[in-house]
Amino acid sequence: MSAAPLVGYSSSGSEDEAEAGTQARPGAGGRPRGQKLPVPDSVLHMFPSTEEGPEDDSAKHGGRVRTFPHERGNWATHVYLPYDAREEFVDLLDTLLFHAQTYVPRLVRMEAFHLSLSQSVVLRHHWIHPFVQALKDRMASCQRFCFTANRVKIYTNQEKTRTFVGLEVTSGHTQFLDLVSEVDRVMEEFDLATFYQDPSFHISLAWCVGDAQLQLEGPCLRELQIVDEFEDSEMLLRMHAEQVRCKSGNKFFLMPLNFPKEAERRLPQVRVHLLQPPAARCGLQAF
């Protein structure tokens, strides 16, 4: 990163030519008048250029490359459904990763798990609060649901700079589409990119830098379709969607989903016997 000058000097071409043809007169201490003292490098490096963004060192992020350049005041934002993994799920993941790493050794296990409901978009700082409030308003009518993710599938990002091993959702797809529809409406309000057409909802399990799709598909992918053979896999891979989260920069916002409306309980039918006049009860006709 180049250092910016501590003080900037502006001059026109004519002034430069005039100064070049004029001999500087000595001032106090024998230093030519108008000559500036040099600024030590140690001081210059204290003031990095404000015109350049922070150094984007991919080595500090496992080799990952930003999908869009960092810019001061821009906050990378993502809407998703979190999944808190149980110990048994991690055991299953370790088994899958062991098989996959025989084909692509650089695969790394994910540290946290989620299902995306939006693309990564950029928000200006002053948009964050109204954006999150709009999301909360949309999520207020959404209900909790159960879904199953039990099919291993290989994914890449749009730029083909990262590859993922994921578990694809096989039931609950309609409910996910309903959530995405609400999120997309908020994106449209803020003129941001909506979610992908015909999305494949999934939980990413492991990832690596680069496009490793060819190595992982084919024989490797067939070997990874062992989740149904795992003990209690049916219960393990049946998951609950209970809240939506929004991550903007280093801030997290939680939006709980509503409990499903209970079916109306049918009250027991009570027979009501109308009271009859004494004469009627005795078979007499009342006049």
CSV table of C-alpha atoms in Angstrom, one decimal:
chain,number,residue,atom,x,y,z
A,1,MET,CA,0.0,0.0,0.0
A,2,SER,CA,1.6,3.3,-1.0
A,3,ALA,CA,1.8,6.1,1.6
A,4,ALA,CA,0.1,9.4,0.9
A,5,PRO,CA,2.0,12.6,1.4
A,6,LEU,CA,1.4,14.3,4.8
A,7,VAL,CA,0.7,17.6,3.0
A,8,GLY,CA,-0.4,18.0,-0.7
A,9,TYR,CA,0.8,20.8,-2.8
A,10,SER,CA,-1.1,22.2,-5.8
A,11,SER,CA,0.5,24.2,-8.5
A,12,SER,CA,-0.2,25.2,-12.1
A,13,GLY,CA,2.1,24.7,-15.0
A,14,SER,CA,2.9,28.4,-15.3
A,15,GLU,CA,4.0,28.6,-11.7
A,16,ASP,CA,6.2,25.6,-12.1
A,17,GLU,CA,7.9,27.2,-15.1
A,18,ALA,CA,8.5,30.5,-13.2
A,19,GLU,CA,10.0,28.8,-10.2
A,20,ALA,CA,12.3,26.7,-12.4
A,21,GLY,CA,13.7,30.0,-14.0
A,22,THR,CA,14.2,31.8,-10.6
A,23,GLN,CA,17.1,31.2,-8.3
A,24,ALA,CA,15.9,30.7,-4.7
A,25,ARG,CA,17.3,33.3,-2.3
A,26,PRO,CA,18.9,32.0,1.0
A,27,GLY,CA,16.7,32.5,4.1
A,28,ALA,CA,17.5,32.2,7.8
A,29,GLY,CA,20.0,29.5,8.5
A,30,GLY,CA,21.2,29.3,4.9
A,31,ARG,CA,18.2,27.2,3.7
A,32,PRO,CA,16.7,28.4,0.4
A,33,ARG,CA,13.4,30.2,1.0
A,34,GLY,CA,10.4,28.1,0.1
A,35,GLN,CA,12.2,24.7,0.4
A,36,LYS,CA,10.3,22.2,2.5
A,37,LEU,CA,11.9,19.9,5.0
A,38,PRO,CA,11.6,16.2,4.1
A,39,VAL,CA,9.1,14.2,6.1
A,40,PRO,CA,10.6,11.0,7.7
A,41,ASP,CA,9.2,7.7,6.3
A,42,SER,CA,8.2,6.6,9.8
A,43,VAL,CA,5.8,9.5,9.9
A,44,LEU,CA,4.5,8.9,6.4
A,45,HIS,CA,3.6,5.3,7.2
A,46,MET,CA,1.4,6.5,10.1
A,47,PHE,CA,-1.0,7.9,7.6
A,48,PRO,CA,-2.1,5.3,5.0
A,49,SER,CA,-3.8,6.6,1.9
A,50,THR,CA,-7.5,7.3,2.4
A,51,GLU,CA,-8.0,6.9,-1.4
A,52,GLU,CA,-7.1,3.2,-1.3
A,53,GLY,CA,-9.2,0.5,0.5
A,54,PRO,CA,-7.6,-1.7,3.1
A,55,GLU,CA,-5.3,-4.4,1.8
A,56,ASP,CA,-7.3,-7.4,0.8
A,57,ASP,CA,-4.9,-10.3,1.7
A,58,SER,CA,-6.7,-13.6,0.8
A,59,ALA,CA,-4.1,-15.5,2.7
A,60,LYS,CA,-5.7,-14.2,5.9
A,61,HIS,CA,-9.0,-15.7,4.9
A,62,GLY,CA,-8.0,-19.2,3.8
A,63,GLY,CA,-7.4,-18.1,0.3
A,64,ARG,CA,-10.9,-16.8,-0.2
A,65,VAL,CA,-11.4,-13.9,-2.6
A,66,ARG,CA,-14.0,-11.2,-2.2
A,67,THR,CA,-16.9,-11.3,-4.6
A,68,PHE,CA,-16.9,-7.5,-4.6
A,69,PRO,CA,-14.2,-5.0,-3.6
A,70,HIS,CA,-14.1,-3.6,-0.1
A,71,GLU,CA,-15.1,0.0,0.1
A,72,ARG,CA,-15.4,2.2,3.2
A,73,GLY,CA,-19.0,2.6,4.3
A,74,ASN,CA,-20.2,-0.6,2.4
A,75,TRP,CA,-21.4,-3.5,4.5
A,76,ALA,CA,-21.6,-7.0,3.1
A,77,THR,CA,-25.1,-8.3,4.0
A,78,HIS,CA,-26.5,-11.8,3.9
A,79,VAL,CA,-29.9,-13.2,5.0
A,80,TYR,CA,-30.0,-16.9,6.0
A,81,LEU,CA,-31.6,-19.6,8.2
A,82,PRO,CA,-29.1,-20.9,10.8
A,83,TYR,CA,-28.6,-24.5,11.7
A,84,ASP,CA,-27.2,-25.4,15.1
A,85,ALA,CA,-25.5,-28.8,14.5
A,86,ARG,CA,-25.8,-31.6,17.0
A,87,GLU,CA,-22.9,-33.8,17.9
A,88,GLU,CA,-24.3,-36.6,15.8
A,89,PHE,CA,-24.5,-34.3,12.8
A,90,VAL,CA,-20.8,-33.4,13.2
A,91,ASP,CA,-20.0,-37.2,13.3
A,92,LEU,CA,-21.8,-37.6,10.0
A,93,LEU,CA,-19.9,-34.6,8.6
A,94,ASP,CA,-16.6,-36.0,9.6
A,95,THR,CA,-17.4,-39.3,7.9
A,96,LEU,CA,-18.3,-37.5,4.6
A,97,LEU,CA,-15.3,-35.3,4.8
A,98,PHE,CA,-13.0,-38.3,5.2
A,99,HIS,CA,-14.3,-39.7,1.9
A,100,ALA,CA,-14.2,-36.4,0.1
A,101,GLN,CA,-10.7,-35.5,1.1
A,102,THR,CA,-9.4,-38.6,-0.6
A,103,TYR,CA,-10.3,-36.8,-3.9
A,104,VAL,CA,-9.7,-33.2,-2.8
A,105,PRO,CA,-7.4,-33.1,0.2
A,106,ARG,CA,-7.7,-29.3,0.6
A,107,LEU,CA,-11.3,-29.5,1.6
A,108,VAL,CA,-12.0,-27.8,5.0
A,109,ARG,CA,-15.0,-28.3,7.3
A,110,MET,CA,-17.4,-25.4,7.7
A,111,GLU,CA,-17.2,-23.7,11.1
A,112,ALA,CA,-20.9,-22.9,11.2
A,113,PHE,CA,-23.9,-24.0,9.2
A,114,HIS,CA,-26.8,-22.2,7.5
A,115,LEU,CA,-29.1,-22.2,4.5
A,116,SER,CA,-29.0,-19.0,2.4
A,117,LEU,CA,-32.1,-17.0,1.7
A,118,SER,CA,-30.3,-14.2,-0.2
A,119,GLN,CA,-27.3,-13.5,-2.2
A,120,SER,CA,-24.5,-11.4,-0.6
A,121,VAL,CA,-25.3,-7.8,-1.2
A,122,VAL,CA,-23.8,-4.5,-0.3
A,123,LEU,CA,-25.6,-2.0,2.1
A,124,ARG,CA,-24.5,1.5,3.0
A,125,HIS,CA,-24.3,1.9,6.7
A,126,HIS,CA,-27.3,4.2,7.0
A,127,TRP,CA,-29.4,1.6,5.2
A,128,ILE,CA,-28.9,-1.2,7.7
A,129,HIS,CA,-31.5,-0.2,10.2
A,130,PRO,CA,-34.4,0.4,7.7
A,131,PHE,CA,-33.3,-2.8,5.8
A,132,VAL,CA,-33.5,-4.9,8.9
A,133,GLN,CA,-36.8,-3.4,10.0
A,134,ALA,CA,-38.3,-4.1,6.6
A,135,LEU,CA,-37.1,-7.8,7.0
A,136,LYS,CA,-38.7,-8.0,10.4
A,137,ASP,CA,-42.0,-6.7,9.0
A,138,ARG,CA,-41.9,-9.3,6.3
A,139,MET,CA,-40.9,-12.2,8.6
A,140,ALA,CA,-43.7,-11.3,11.1
A,141,SER,CA,-46.2,-13.4,9.0
A,142,CYS,CA,-43.9,-16.4,8.4
A,143,GLN,CA,-44.2,-19.6,10.4
A,144,ARG,CA,-41.8,-22.2,11.6
A,145,PHE,CA,-41.6,-25.5,9.7
A,146,CYS,CA,-39.7,-28.7,9.5
A,147,PHE,CA,-37.5,-29.8,6.5
A,148,THR,CA,-35.2,-32.6,5.5
A,149,ALA,CA,-31.7,-32.2,4.0
A,150,ASN,CA,-30.3,-35.6,3.1
A,151,ARG,CA,-28.9,-35.5,-0.4
A,152,VAL,CA,-25.2,-34.7,-0.9
A,153,LYS,CA,-24.5,-32.2,-3.8
A,154,ILE,CA,-21.5,-30.3,-5.1
A,155,TYR,CA,-21.8,-26.5,-5.5
A,156,THR,CA,-19.6,-23.6,-6.7
A,157,ASN,CA,-20.0,-19.9,-6.3
A,158,GLN,CA,-20.8,-17.8,-9.4
A,159,GLU,CA,-17.1,-16.8,-9.9
A,160,LYS,CA,-15.9,-20.4,-9.6
A,161,THR,CA,-13.4,-19.4,-7.0
A,162,ARG,CA,-14.8,-21.7,-4.3
A,163,THR,CA,-16.3,-25.2,-4.2
A,164,PHE,CA,-18.7,-26.5,-1.6
A,165,VAL,CA,-19.9,-30.0,-0.5
A,166,GLY,CA,-23.5,-29.5,0.7
A,167,LEU,CA,-26.6,-31.3,1.9
A,168,GLU,CA,-29.6,-30.4,-0.4
A,169,VAL,CA,-33.0,-29.8,1.0
A,170,THR,CA,-35.4,-32.6,-0.2
A,171,SER,CA,-38.5,-31.7,1.7
A,172,GLY,CA,-39.7,-28.3,2.8
A,173,HIS,CA,-38.7,-26.6,-0.5
A,174,THR,CA,-42.0,-24.8,-0.8
A,175,GLN,CA,-41.6,-23.2,2.7
A,176,PHE,CA,-38.1,-22.0,1.8
A,177,LEU,CA,-39.5,-20.4,-1.4
A,178,ASP,CA,-42.0,-18.6,0.7
A,179,LEU,CA,-39.3,-17.2,2.9
A,180,VAL,CA,-37.2,-16.2,-0.2
A,181,SER,CA,-40.2,-14.4,-1.7
A,182,GLU,CA,-40.5,-12.2,1.4
A,183,VAL,CA,-36.7,-11.5,1.4
A,184,ASP,CA,-36.8,-10.7,-2.3
A,185,ARG,CA,-39.5,-8.1,-1.7
A,186,VAL,CA,-37.2,-6.3,0.7
A,187,MET,CA,-34.3,-6.6,-1.7
A,188,GLU,CA,-36.4,-5.0,-4.4
A,189,GLU,CA,-37.4,-2.1,-2.1
A,190,PHE,CA,-33.7,-1.3,-1.7
A,191,ASP,CA,-32.8,-1.9,-5.3
A,192,LEU,CA,-30.6,-5.0,-4.5
A,193,ALA,CA,-30.2,-8.3,-6.2
A,194,THR,CA,-32.8,-10.9,-5.5
A,195,PHE,CA,-32.1,-14.6,-4.9
A,196,TYR,CA,-31.3,-17.1,-7.7
A,197,GLN,CA,-34.0,-18.5,-10.0
A,198,ASP,CA,-34.9,-22.1,-9.2
A,199,PRO,CA,-32.6,-22.2,-6.1
A,200,SER,CA,-31.2,-25.4,-4.6
A,201,PHE,CA,-31.5,-24.8,-0.8
A,202,HIS,CA,-28.7,-26.6,1.0
A,203,ILE,CA,-26.4,-26.6,4.1
A,204,SER,CA,-22.7,-26.3,3.1
A,205,LEU,CA,-20.6,-28.9,5.0
A,206,ALA,CA,-17.1,-28.2,3.6
A,207,TRP,CA,-15.4,-25.9,1.1
A,208,CYS,CA,-12.1,-25.4,-0.7
A,209,VAL,CA,-10.6,-22.6,-2.9
A,210,GLY,CA,-10.9,-23.0,-6.6
A,211,ASP,CA,-13.2,-25.0,-8.9
A,212,ALA,CA,-13.0,-28.7,-7.7
A,213,GLN,CA,-16.4,-29.7,-9.2
A,214,LEU,CA,-14.9,-32.2,-11.6
A,215,GLN,CA,-12.9,-34.0,-8.9
A,216,LEU,CA,-15.9,-34.2,-6.5
A,217,GLU,CA,-18.6,-35.2,-8.9
A,218,GLY,CA,-18.8,-38.7,-10.3
A,219,PRO,CA,-17.3,-41.5,-8.2
A,220,CYS,CA,-16.7,-39.3,-5.2
A,221,LEU,CA,-20.3,-38.0,-5.1
A,222,ARG,CA,-21.6,-41.5,-5.4
A,223,GLU,CA,-19.5,-42.5,-2.4
A,224,LEU,CA,-20.8,-39.6,-0.4
A,225,GLN,CA,-24.5,-40.7,-0.8
A,226,ILE,CA,-24.2,-42.7,2.4
A,227,VAL,CA,-26.2,-40.4,4.7
A,228,ASP,CA,-29.2,-42.7,4.7
A,229,GLU,CA,-27.0,-45.5,6.0
A,230,PHE,CA,-25.9,-43.4,9.0
A,231,GLU,CA,-27.5,-44.4,12.4
A,232,ASP,CA,-30.7,-42.4,13.1
A,233,SER,CA,-30.2,-40.4,9.9
A,234,GLU,CA,-33.9,-39.9,9.3
A,235,MET,CA,-34.3,-38.1,12.7
A,236,LEU,CA,-30.9,-36.4,12.4
A,237,LEU,CA,-31.5,-34.9,9.0
A,238,ARG,CA,-35.0,-33.7,9.8
A,239,MET,CA,-34.4,-30.1,10.9
A,240,HIS,CA,-36.4,-27.2,12.2
A,241,ALA,CA,-36.6,-23.7,10.8
A,242,GLU,CA,-37.2,-21.5,13.8
A,243,GLN,CA,-35.6,-18.1,13.0
A,244,VAL,CA,-34.1,-16.0,10.2
A,245,ARG,CA,-30.9,-14.1,10.6
A,246,CYS,CA,-29.3,-11.2,8.8
A,247,LYS,CA,-25.6,-10.6,9.0
A,248,SER,CA,-24.4,-7.1,7.9
A,249,GLY,CA,-20.7,-6.6,8.4
A,250,ASN,CA,-20.0,-7.7,12.0
A,251,LYS,CA,-23.6,-7.2,13.1
A,252,PHE,CA,-26.2,-9.9,13.5
A,253,PHE,CA,-30.0,-9.5,13.6
A,254,LEU,CA,-32.4,-12.3,14.6
A,255,MET,CA,-36.0,-12.6,13.4
A,256,PRO,CA,-37.9,-15.5,15.1
A,257,LEU,CA,-40.5,-17.3,13.0
A,258,ASN,CA,-44.0,-17.7,14.4
A,259,PHE,CA,-45.3,-21.0,15.8
A,260,PRO,CA,-47.8,-22.7,13.5
A,261,LYS,CA,-51.4,-21.9,14.3
A,262,GLU,CA,-53.0,-24.7,16.2
A,263,ALA,CA,-56.1,-26.2,14.7
A,264,GLU,CA,-59.2,-24.9,16.4
A,265,ARG,CA,-60.2,-27.3,19.1
A,266,ARG,CA,-63.7,-28.5,18.6
A,267,LEU,CA,-65.8,-28.0,21.6
A,268,PRO,CA,-68.0,-31.0,22.6
A,269,GLN,CA,-71.4,-30.7,21.2
A,270,VAL,CA,-73.9,-30.0,24.0
A,271,ARG,CA,-77.5,-30.9,23.4
A,272,VAL,CA,-79.8,-28.2,24.6
A,273,HIS,CA,-83.3,-29.3,25.5
A,274,LEU,CA,-85.9,-26.6,25.3
A,275,LEU,CA,-88.1,-26.4,28.3
A,276,GLN,CA,-91.7,-27.2,27.5
A,277,PRO,CA,-94.8,-26.0,29.3
A,278,PRO,CA,-96.1,-28.5,31.9
A,279,ALA,CA,-99.2,-29.1,29.9
A,280,ALA,CA,-97.1,-30.1,26.9
A,281,ARG,CA,-95.0,-32.5,28.9
A,282,CYS,CA,-98.2,-34.2,30.1
A,283,GLY,CA,-99.6,-34.5,26.7
A,284,LEU,CA,-102.2,-31.9,27.2
A,285,GLN,CA,-102.9,-29.1,24.8
A,286,ALA,CA,-102.4,-25.7,26.0
A,287,PHE,CA,-105.0,-23.1,25.2
